[in-house]
Short mmCIF file of C-alpha atoms and ligand atoms in Angstrom, two decimals:
data_model
loop_
_atom_site.label_atom_id
_atom_site.label_comp_id
_atom_site.label_asym_id
_atom_site.label_seq_id
_atom_site.Cartn_x
_atom_site.Cartn_y
_atom_site.Cartn_z
CA MET A 1 0.00 0.00 0.00
CA ASN A 2 1.23 3.40 -0.88
CA GLU A 3 1.82 5.69 2.07
CA ARG A 4 1.22 9.02 0.38
CA ASP A 5 -0.90 11.21 2.57
CA THR A 6 -3.52 11.52 -0.13
CA LEU A 7 -4.53 7.87 0.43
CA LYS A 8 -5.46 6.33 3.77
CA ILE A 9 -7.41 3.43 5.10
CA ASN A 10 -10.12 4.65 7.45
CA LYS A 11 -11.72 3.06 10.51
CA LYS A 12 -14.24 1.22 8.37
CA GLY A 13 -11.38 -0.39 6.50
CA HIS A 14 -12.23 1.65 3.41
CA LEU A 15 -9.81 3.47 1.15
CA GLU A 16 -9.90 7.21 1.61
CA ILE A 17 -8.69 9.85 -0.84
CA GLY A 18 -8.30 13.49 0.12
CA GLY A 19 -10.34 12.88 3.27
CA MET A 20 -13.23 11.15 1.47
CA ASP A 21 -14.28 7.54 1.69
CA ALA A 22 -13.82 6.04 -1.77
CA ALA A 23 -16.86 3.77 -1.31
CA ASP A 24 -19.00 6.84 -0.54
CA ILE A 25 -17.62 8.57 -3.65
CA ALA A 26 -18.57 5.53 -5.71
CA ASN A 27 -22.09 5.57 -4.20
CA GLN A 28 -22.55 9.26 -4.74
CA PHE A 29 -21.04 9.64 -8.21
CA GLY A 30 -21.28 6.12 -9.63
CA THR A 31 -18.47 4.25 -11.35
CA PRO A 32 -16.26 4.35 -13.27
CA VAL A 33 -15.06 7.70 -12.04
CA TYR A 34 -11.71 9.47 -11.96
CA VAL A 35 -11.02 11.02 -8.56
CA PHE A 36 -8.39 13.72 -8.03
CA ASP A 37 -7.04 15.03 -4.74
CA GLU A 38 -6.72 18.79 -5.18
CA SER A 39 -4.29 19.24 -2.27
CA TYR A 40 -1.85 16.79 -3.79
CA ILE A 41 -1.91 18.60 -7.14
CA ARG A 42 -1.31 21.93 -5.45
CA LYS A 43 1.42 20.47 -3.26
CA MET A 44 3.33 19.26 -6.30
CA MET A 45 2.91 22.53 -8.17
CA ARG A 46 4.25 24.36 -5.10
CA THR A 47 7.11 21.92 -4.64
CA TYR A 48 8.48 22.75 -8.07
CA ARG A 49 7.81 26.46 -7.71
CA HIS A 50 9.54 26.65 -4.35
CA ALA A 51 12.49 24.62 -5.65
CA ILE A 52 13.11 27.22 -8.36
CA GLU A 53 12.73 29.99 -5.80
CA LYS A 54 15.05 28.35 -3.29
CA HIS A 55 17.77 27.04 -5.57
CA TYR A 56 17.61 29.46 -8.48
CA GLY A 57 16.47 32.75 -6.97
CA GLY A 58 13.08 32.39 -8.64
CA ASN A 59 14.66 32.96 -12.05
CA GLY A 60 12.36 30.57 -13.85
CA LEU A 61 8.89 29.19 -14.38
CA VAL A 62 7.17 25.90 -13.71
CA LEU A 63 4.86 24.80 -16.48
CA TYR A 64 2.30 22.10 -15.87
CA ALA A 65 2.49 19.79 -18.91
CA SER A 66 -1.22 19.67 -19.45
CA LYS A 67 -1.15 16.69 -21.81
CA ALA A 68 -1.06 14.64 -18.61
CA PHE A 69 -4.57 15.76 -17.70
CA SER A 70 -6.34 18.58 -19.44
CA CYS A 71 -9.67 20.03 -18.39
CA THR A 72 -10.79 23.54 -17.52
CA ALA A 73 -10.42 23.11 -13.75
CA ILE A 74 -6.80 21.99 -13.87
CA TYR A 75 -5.81 25.17 -15.73
CA ALA A 76 -7.72 27.17 -13.11
CA ILE A 77 -5.68 25.48 -10.37
CA ALA A 78 -2.39 26.06 -12.21
CA HIS A 79 -3.37 29.70 -12.70
CA GLN A 80 -4.10 30.11 -8.96
CA GLU A 81 -0.77 28.51 -8.11
CA GLY A 82 1.02 31.06 -10.25
CA ILE A 83 2.58 28.58 -12.62
CA GLY A 84 2.42 28.35 -16.42
CA VAL A 85 1.28 25.50 -18.65
CA ASP A 86 2.49 23.75 -21.74
CA VAL A 87 -0.05 22.83 -24.38
CA VAL A 88 0.36 20.59 -27.40
CA SER A 89 -2.78 21.16 -29.41
CA GLY A 90 -5.43 23.71 -30.25
CA GLY A 91 -7.76 21.79 -27.94
CA GLU A 92 -5.50 22.12 -24.91
CA LEU A 93 -4.85 25.75 -25.76
CA PHE A 94 -8.55 26.49 -26.16
CA THR A 95 -9.30 24.84 -22.81
CA ALA A 96 -6.61 26.91 -21.08
CA ILE A 97 -7.95 30.11 -22.65
CA LYS A 98 -11.50 29.24 -21.56
CA ALA A 99 -10.19 28.71 -18.03
CA GLY A 100 -8.98 32.31 -18.07
CA PHE A 101 -5.35 31.29 -18.05
CA ASP A 102 -2.74 34.03 -18.46
CA THR A 103 -1.75 33.29 -22.07
CA GLN A 104 1.67 34.86 -21.60
CA LYS A 105 2.45 31.90 -19.37
CA ILE A 106 1.53 29.35 -22.04
CA TYR A 107 4.19 27.49 -24.02
CA MET A 108 3.04 25.69 -27.14
CA HIS A 109 4.60 22.44 -28.28
CA GLY A 110 4.02 20.07 -31.17
CA ASN A 111 6.06 18.55 -33.96
CA ASN A 112 3.43 19.40 -36.58
CA LYS A 113 1.41 22.31 -35.32
CA LEU A 114 -1.47 23.14 -37.61
CA VAL A 115 -1.74 26.59 -39.13
CA SER A 116 -5.09 26.96 -37.35
CA GLU A 117 -3.42 26.08 -34.03
CA LEU A 118 -0.67 28.65 -34.57
CA GLU A 119 -3.32 31.23 -35.49
CA LEU A 120 -5.23 30.50 -32.29
CA ALA A 121 -1.97 30.86 -30.36
CA LEU A 122 -1.01 34.18 -31.89
CA ASP A 123 -4.51 35.63 -31.77
CA ASN A 124 -4.50 34.95 -28.05
CA LYS A 125 -1.03 36.36 -27.48
CA ILE A 126 0.45 33.13 -26.24
CA GLY A 127 3.80 33.61 -24.48
CA THR A 128 6.11 31.20 -26.28
CA VAL A 129 5.99 28.82 -29.19
CA VAL A 130 8.49 25.96 -29.15
CA VAL A 131 9.47 25.62 -32.79
CA ASP A 132 9.97 22.09 -34.06
CA SER A 133 10.50 22.38 -37.84
CA PHE A 134 11.78 24.76 -40.52
CA ARG A 135 8.29 24.81 -42.00
CA GLU A 136 6.83 25.91 -38.68
CA ALA A 137 9.40 28.72 -38.44
CA ASP A 138 8.31 29.98 -41.85
CA ILE A 139 4.59 29.76 -41.12
CA LEU A 140 4.93 31.32 -37.68
CA ASN A 141 7.03 34.18 -38.97
CA GLU A 142 4.46 34.90 -41.67
CA LEU A 143 1.52 34.77 -39.25
CA ALA A 144 3.35 37.04 -36.80
CA CYS A 145 4.20 39.44 -39.63
CA GLU A 146 0.53 39.60 -40.72
CA ARG A 147 -0.39 40.46 -37.12
CA LYS A 148 2.47 42.94 -36.81
CA ILE A 149 3.87 41.18 -33.75
CA VAL A 150 7.16 39.61 -32.80
CA GLN A 151 6.61 36.16 -31.34
CA ASN A 152 8.86 34.71 -28.65
CA VAL A 153 10.09 31.26 -29.58
CA LEU A 154 12.28 28.48 -28.29
CA ILE A 155 13.79 25.74 -30.42
CA ARG A 156 13.29 22.12 -29.43
CA ILE A 157 16.64 20.37 -29.56
CA ASN A 158 17.81 16.80 -29.04
CA PRO A 159 20.91 16.72 -26.89
CA GLY A 160 21.42 12.99 -27.53
CA ILE A 161 20.18 11.60 -24.22
CA GLU A 162 17.46 9.00 -24.27
CA ALA A 163 16.14 8.35 -20.82
CA HIS A 164 14.09 5.40 -19.69
CA THR A 165 12.61 4.71 -16.28
CA HIS A 166 15.73 3.58 -14.49
CA SER A 167 18.38 4.11 -17.12
CA PHE A 168 19.48 6.35 -19.93
CA VAL A 169 21.56 6.11 -23.03
CA GLN A 170 23.67 8.72 -24.68
CA THR A 171 23.26 8.56 -28.39
CA ALA A 172 25.26 10.35 -31.02
CA ARG A 173 22.05 11.09 -32.79
CA THR A 174 18.44 10.57 -31.84
CA ASP A 175 15.87 9.22 -34.26
CA SER A 176 13.02 11.02 -32.52
CA LYS A 177 10.35 12.80 -34.54
CA PHE A 178 10.76 15.67 -32.09
CA GLY A 179 13.29 18.43 -32.20
CA PHE A 180 16.57 19.11 -33.94
CA SER A 181 19.61 17.02 -33.27
CA VAL A 182 22.64 18.77 -31.78
CA SER A 183 25.13 16.25 -33.08
CA ASP A 184 24.37 16.57 -36.80
CA GLY A 185 24.31 20.37 -36.71
CA ALA A 186 20.57 20.66 -37.37
CA ALA A 187 19.93 22.45 -34.07
CA LYS A 188 22.47 25.14 -34.86
CA GLU A 189 21.18 25.45 -38.40
CA ILE A 190 17.60 26.17 -37.28
CA ALA A 191 18.90 28.64 -34.68
CA ALA A 192 20.75 30.54 -37.40
CA TYR A 193 17.64 30.41 -39.59
CA ILE A 194 15.31 31.73 -36.89
CA LEU A 195 17.72 34.55 -36.11
CA THR A 196 17.09 35.81 -39.65
CA LYS A 197 13.32 35.95 -39.12
CA LYS A 198 12.16 39.47 -38.30
CA ASN A 199 8.95 38.46 -36.56
CA LEU A 200 10.44 35.72 -34.40
CA ASN A 201 12.35 36.48 -31.24
CA LEU A 202 14.56 33.54 -30.31
CA GLN A 203 14.66 33.21 -26.53
CA GLY A 204 16.56 29.97 -26.21
CA PHE A 205 16.21 26.21 -26.31
CA HIS A 206 14.01 23.39 -25.10
CA CYS A 207 14.65 19.72 -24.59
CA HIS A 208 12.65 16.88 -23.11
CA ILE A 209 14.42 13.59 -22.68
CA GLY A 210 11.56 11.25 -21.83
CA SER A 211 8.93 10.41 -19.28
CA GLN A 212 8.64 8.33 -16.09
CA ILE A 213 12.35 8.80 -15.35
CA PHE A 214 13.92 8.23 -11.95
CA GLU A 215 17.58 8.45 -12.98
CA LYS A 216 18.87 11.80 -11.71
CA GLN A 217 21.96 11.63 -13.86
CA SER A 218 19.90 11.69 -17.06
CA PHE A 219 18.48 15.13 -16.19
CA VAL A 220 21.91 16.37 -15.16
CA LEU A 221 23.49 15.15 -18.36
CA ALA A 222 20.76 16.71 -20.49
CA ALA A 223 21.24 20.06 -18.71
CA GLN A 224 25.00 19.86 -19.24
CA LYS A 225 24.67 19.03 -22.92
CA VAL A 226 22.18 21.82 -23.54
CA MET A 227 24.47 24.30 -21.78
CA ASP A 228 27.42 23.11 -23.91
CA PHE A 229 25.25 23.65 -26.95
CA CYS A 230 24.35 27.17 -25.74
CA ALA A 231 28.07 27.94 -25.43
CA ASP A 232 28.70 26.65 -28.94
CA VAL A 233 25.82 28.74 -30.36
CA LYS A 234 27.08 31.82 -28.56
CA GLN A 235 30.52 31.36 -30.00
CA SER A 236 29.49 30.57 -33.55
CA LEU A 237 26.31 32.64 -33.98
CA GLY A 238 26.81 35.33 -31.35
CA PHE A 239 23.46 34.44 -29.82
CA GLU A 240 23.22 33.85 -26.09
CA ALA A 241 20.18 31.91 -24.90
CA LYS A 242 18.08 33.73 -22.32
CA THR A 243 15.78 30.81 -21.61
CA LEU A 244 16.37 27.12 -21.11
CA ASN A 245 13.39 24.79 -20.95
CA ILE A 246 14.49 21.41 -19.70
CA GLY A 247 11.13 19.61 -20.10
CA GLY A 248 9.47 17.23 -17.68
CA GLY A 249 9.69 13.51 -17.15
CA PHE A 250 10.05 13.01 -13.36
CA GLY A 251 8.80 9.55 -12.45
CA VAL A 252 5.95 8.52 -10.16
CA TRP A 253 5.01 5.44 -8.15
CA TYR A 254 2.73 2.96 -9.90
CA ASN A 255 3.60 -0.27 -8.11
CA ASP A 256 6.27 -1.58 -5.80
CA GLU A 257 8.86 -1.75 -8.55
CA ASP A 258 8.91 2.06 -8.45
CA PRO A 259 10.39 4.24 -5.71
CA LYS A 260 7.89 6.29 -3.71
CA LEU A 261 9.22 9.78 -4.06
CA LYS A 262 8.33 12.57 -1.69
CA PRO A 263 8.12 16.26 -2.59
CA ASP A 264 11.67 16.66 -1.22
CA ASP A 265 12.94 14.10 -3.71
CA TYR A 266 11.48 16.09 -6.60
CA GLU A 267 13.14 19.18 -5.19
CA ASP A 268 16.35 17.18 -5.23
CA TYR A 269 16.02 16.49 -8.95
CA LEU A 270 15.74 20.20 -9.56
CA GLU A 271 18.62 21.04 -7.28
CA CYS A 272 20.96 18.66 -9.13
CA LEU A 273 19.83 19.96 -12.47
CA ILE A 274 20.26 23.55 -11.36
CA ASP A 275 23.75 22.83 -9.99
CA ALA A 276 24.69 21.42 -13.38
CA ILE A 277 23.41 24.54 -15.13
CA LYS A 278 25.29 26.84 -12.74
CA GLU A 279 28.54 24.93 -13.18
CA LYS A 280 28.30 25.01 -16.94
CA ALA A 281 27.33 28.68 -16.98
CA GLU A 282 30.44 29.49 -15.02
CA LYS A 283 32.64 27.27 -17.14
CA HIS A 284 31.42 28.79 -20.41
CA SER A 285 30.98 32.34 -19.07
CA LEU A 286 27.28 32.28 -19.88
CA LYS A 287 24.60 34.24 -18.06
CA LEU A 288 22.33 32.03 -15.98
CA PRO A 289 19.34 31.34 -18.22
CA TYR A 290 15.70 31.70 -17.18
CA LEU A 291 14.86 28.11 -16.28
CA VAL A 292 11.62 26.50 -17.39
CA ILE A 293 10.53 22.99 -16.41
CA GLU A 294 7.49 21.05 -17.58
CA PRO A 295 6.41 18.32 -15.20
CA GLY A 296 3.09 16.66 -16.01
CA ARG A 297 2.86 13.14 -14.64
CA SER A 298 4.47 13.98 -11.30
CA ILE A 299 1.93 16.76 -10.65
CA VAL A 300 -1.27 14.84 -11.32
CA GLY A 301 -0.30 11.14 -11.55
CA GLU A 302 -0.41 10.14 -7.92
CA ALA A 303 -3.13 12.67 -7.20
CA GLY A 304 -5.62 10.53 -9.09
CA ILE A 305 -7.30 7.16 -8.72
CA THR A 306 -10.01 5.48 -10.76
CA LEU A 307 -12.92 3.78 -9.04
CA TYR A 308 -14.69 0.89 -10.72
CA THR A 309 -17.35 -1.60 -9.69
CA VAL A 310 -16.45 -5.26 -9.96
CA GLY A 311 -18.80 -7.16 -12.28
CA ALA A 312 -18.17 -10.56 -13.80
CA ILE A 313 -15.48 -12.78 -12.28
CA LYS A 314 -14.13 -15.61 -14.38
CA GLU A 315 -11.57 -18.23 -13.56
CA ILE A 316 -9.85 -20.33 -16.21
CA THR A 317 -8.84 -23.20 -14.01
CA GLY A 318 -5.14 -23.31 -13.36
CA ILE A 319 -4.48 -20.53 -15.85
CA LYS A 320 -5.93 -17.16 -15.01
CA LYS A 321 -8.57 -15.34 -13.06
CA TYR A 322 -10.22 -12.29 -14.52
CA VAL A 323 -12.00 -9.72 -12.41
CA ALA A 324 -13.96 -7.54 -14.81
CA VAL A 325 -14.77 -3.93 -14.06
CA ASP A 326 -17.18 -1.42 -15.56
CA GLY A 327 -14.32 0.48 -17.24
CA GLY A 328 -11.46 -0.62 -19.42
CA MET A 329 -9.10 0.53 -22.12
CA PHE A 330 -11.49 3.34 -22.98
CA ASP A 331 -10.70 5.06 -19.66
CA ASN A 332 -7.15 3.71 -19.27
CA PRO A 333 -5.42 2.43 -22.41
CA ARG A 334 -1.98 2.34 -20.80
CA TYR A 335 -1.77 -1.41 -20.23
CA ALA A 336 -2.95 -2.08 -23.78
CA LEU A 337 -0.47 0.44 -25.17
CA TYR A 338 2.58 0.07 -22.95
CA GLN A 339 1.92 -2.92 -20.63
CA SER A 340 2.01 -0.35 -17.84
CA LYS A 341 1.77 -1.65 -14.32
CA TYR A 342 -0.74 -0.54 -11.72
CA THR A 343 -1.69 -1.23 -8.13
CA ALA A 344 -5.29 -2.11 -7.38
CA ILE A 345 -7.13 -2.09 -4.07
CA LEU A 346 -10.62 -3.15 -3.10
CA ALA A 347 -11.73 0.21 -1.77
CA ASN A 348 -14.48 -1.21 0.42
CA ARG A 349 -12.21 -3.91 1.90
CA ALA A 350 -8.89 -2.14 1.88
CA ASN A 351 -7.64 -3.83 5.08
CA GLU A 352 -8.04 -7.35 3.85
CA PRO A 353 -4.94 -9.28 2.87
CA CYS A 354 -4.28 -10.04 -0.77
CA THR A 355 -4.88 -13.73 -1.23
CA GLU A 356 -4.80 -14.13 -4.97
CA LYS A 357 -3.35 -12.81 -8.19
CA ILE A 358 -5.88 -11.69 -10.71
CA SER A 359 -6.05 -9.77 -13.96
CA ILE A 360 -8.33 -6.79 -14.22
CA ALA A 361 -10.38 -6.98 -17.40
CA GLY A 362 -12.28 -4.13 -18.95
CA LYS A 363 -15.66 -4.39 -20.66
CA CYS A 364 -14.52 -3.70 -24.23
CA CYS A 365 -14.98 -6.22 -26.98
CA GLU A 366 -11.27 -6.89 -27.23
CA SER A 367 -9.08 -9.49 -25.49
CA GLY A 368 -6.28 -7.01 -24.92
CA ASP A 369 -8.63 -4.81 -22.93
CA LEU A 370 -6.93 -5.18 -19.57
CA ILE A 371 -6.06 -2.69 -16.86
CA ALA A 372 -3.54 -4.84 -15.02
CA VAL A 373 -2.27 -8.40 -15.23
CA ASP A 374 -1.53 -10.77 -12.34
CA VAL A 375 -1.86 -8.24 -9.58
CA PRO A 376 -2.42 -9.19 -5.93
CA LEU A 377 -5.91 -8.60 -4.52
CA PRO A 378 -8.17 -9.95 -1.79
CA LYS A 379 -10.81 -12.34 -3.16
CA ALA A 380 -13.01 -9.92 -5.08
CA GLU A 381 -16.78 -10.22 -5.32
CA SER A 382 -19.19 -8.65 -7.75
CA GLY A 383 -20.22 -5.29 -6.39
CA ASP A 384 -16.89 -4.54 -4.72
CA ILE A 385 -15.39 -1.15 -5.45
CA MET A 386 -12.03 -1.47 -7.13
CA ALA A 387 -9.59 1.43 -6.91
CA VAL A 388 -6.74 1.58 -9.40
CA LEU A 389 -4.06 3.93 -8.10
CA THR A 390 -1.92 6.54 -9.84
CA THR A 391 -4.30 7.11 -12.72
CA GLY A 392 -4.22 10.91 -12.59
CA ALA A 393 -1.86 11.29 -15.54
CA TYR A 394 -2.38 10.04 -19.09
CA ASN A 395 -5.65 8.26 -18.31
CA TYR A 396 -8.46 10.74 -18.87
CA SER A 397 -6.28 12.55 -21.41
CA MET A 398 -5.86 9.31 -23.39
CA ALA A 399 -9.41 8.03 -22.93
CA SER A 400 -11.75 7.38 -25.83
CA ASN A 401 -15.32 6.41 -26.53
CA TYR A 402 -14.25 3.02 -27.91
CA ASN A 403 -17.24 0.69 -28.24
CA ARG A 404 -19.28 3.80 -27.53
CA ASN A 405 -18.54 3.52 -23.87
CA PHE A 406 -18.69 6.70 -21.84
CA ILE A 407 -15.46 8.47 -20.93
CA PRO A 408 -15.89 8.55 -17.14
CA PRO A 409 -16.49 11.81 -15.32
CA ALA A 410 -13.84 13.28 -13.06
CA ILE A 411 -14.28 14.68 -9.60
CA LEU A 412 -12.06 16.82 -7.47
CA VAL A 413 -11.84 16.10 -3.78
CA LYS A 414 -10.87 18.74 -1.28
CA ASP A 415 -11.32 18.96 2.50
CA GLY A 416 -13.68 16.01 2.51
CA LYS A 417 -15.87 17.40 -0.27
CA ALA A 418 -16.16 16.25 -3.87
CA GLU A 419 -17.26 18.09 -6.98
CA TYR A 420 -17.44 17.30 -10.65
CA ILE A 421 -14.74 18.83 -12.79
CA ILE A 422 -15.80 16.77 -15.79
CA LYS A 423 -19.44 15.79 -15.95
CA PRO A 424 -20.64 12.32 -16.97
CA GLN A 425 -21.32 11.77 -20.64
CA THR A 426 -24.77 10.71 -21.79
CA TYR A 427 -25.92 8.55 -24.71
CA ASP A 428 -26.95 11.78 -26.42
CA ASP A 429 -23.35 13.04 -26.17
CA LEU A 430 -22.26 9.96 -28.07
CA ILE A 431 -24.48 10.68 -31.06
CA ARG A 432 -24.26 14.48 -30.87
CA ASN A 433 -22.11 14.81 -33.98
CA ASP A 434 -23.56 11.89 -35.91
CA VAL A 435 -25.28 12.71 -39.16
CA VAL A 436 -27.39 10.36 -41.28
CA PRO A 437 -27.26 11.44 -44.93
CA GLU A 438 -30.68 11.88 -46.55
CA TYR A 439 -30.26 8.89 -48.87
CA LEU A 440 -29.90 6.55 -45.86
CA LYS A 441 -33.16 7.60 -44.32
N1 LLP B 1 7.26 18.37 -22.02
C1 LLP B 1 7.22 17.74 -23.20
C2 LLP B 1 7.74 18.41 -24.38
C3 LLP B 1 6.70 16.44 -23.29
O1 LLP B 1 6.68 15.83 -24.47
C4 LLP B 1 6.18 15.81 -22.14
C5 LLP B 1 5.60 14.47 -22.21
C6 LLP B 1 6.23 16.52 -20.92
C7 LLP B 1 6.78 17.80 -20.89
C8 LLP B 1 5.69 15.96 -19.63
O2 LLP B 1 6.36 14.81 -19.23
P1 LLP B 1 5.98 14.14 -17.83
O3 LLP B 1 6.45 15.06 -16.73
O4 LLP B 1 4.50 13.98 -17.80
O5 LLP B 1 6.67 12.85 -17.86
N2 LLP B 1 1.35 8.86 -22.81
C9 LLP B 1 2.57 8.47 -22.14
C10 LLP B 1 3.38 9.67 -21.74
C11 LLP B 1 3.78 10.54 -22.90
C12 LLP B 1 4.57 11.75 -22.46
C13 LLP B 1 4.84 12.63 -23.61
N3 LLP B 1 5.50 13.84 -23.31
C14 LLP B 1 2.21 7.64 -20.93
O6 LLP B 1 1.04 7.38 -20.70
O7 LLP B 1 3.10 7.18 -20.21
#
């Protein structure tokens, strides 16, 4: 059992999140439902903000990488916490704008941003666009010129570090679809190109080395390589980067193979990274850049759980036992996509010992529709409330209406109270955009 203070087992032996009994939440809101603990989200946003204040004199900005979980309320929380956001689509940008987010604090990513998305960004005076292709530089410059503005931009570069959960590799050249490689000169070439564009104001560079990373050294190495690149650009192009955006990627706990990090540990990541930047700045006689970071998963991941109701239970003698729930790959496709691991708890019997290993099946018409495989659980019965932990990041944001199932609603829990932040869908929502051509009637 995870000992984060967002989750507890109460006197009834029920799982509690953010001071609310998960079984009561299931009764009140139905299942499946995503549940988010607001205090945890705020705590993580503050942890990063304070780390930049404490170790870097506040010379930077935390962006919440909203691809992890995007809805109007989360931008409202980020706004209140005084941080920025990164968006990767017109949809995320639109949602942030509708939430009243300060658009100057929005950074826009994407390897193939649509013209319409760039137009939406410029028309709303978005702070920074992270340029990811020559074509984008041309389009953006033209759109900025038409609007008689000069747009701040960063360039996404690949420093040649590929990080994985507990390891990293240094590659001479990355084959990622994102960014410009440092090693083959492409990164410097686009920098030189953007410096010729009158309506683009190059602020500096961005890199993001991966997600669900625990290896401190990979962040340090990335920071060092980007600083070396900045020194090289200064020397050869006479351009000194003012801003360095080092991306996100800090790992979270999903099951007992992962460390359980505390806010202090995340501060530690930043401290190491900042030390590396300071050392390199001194070595290369560079000014300390404005530091931007973009954590997503670590802000919302452990803040969220999904509650399901157990339905059919099926045992294939001697082979496997399936406990089916009223959700599935439509609310959490991460096992189907990545074989991701999760921890499950029976929320209404959270004190009982795990006596068997079961696989959690979804209700989709697809054999690969699983949430977790061979996980320990007490003997489940139909009607039990199943909680799957650490589903706050990349669950709702990757959900679909596959099989015309409903994307579950989301609720926010705070001080023992719960409120919808995403309402339940209805059957009418599912057919809202359907059209039957005349000749079919
Ligand atoms: N910045 C950039 C440019 C990114 O591409 C990402 C994540 C982040 C920040 C945030 O990274 P985080 O702190 O959340 O690790 N769907 C996958 C995760 C894809 C992450 C893509 N980029 C999953 O479910 O594991």
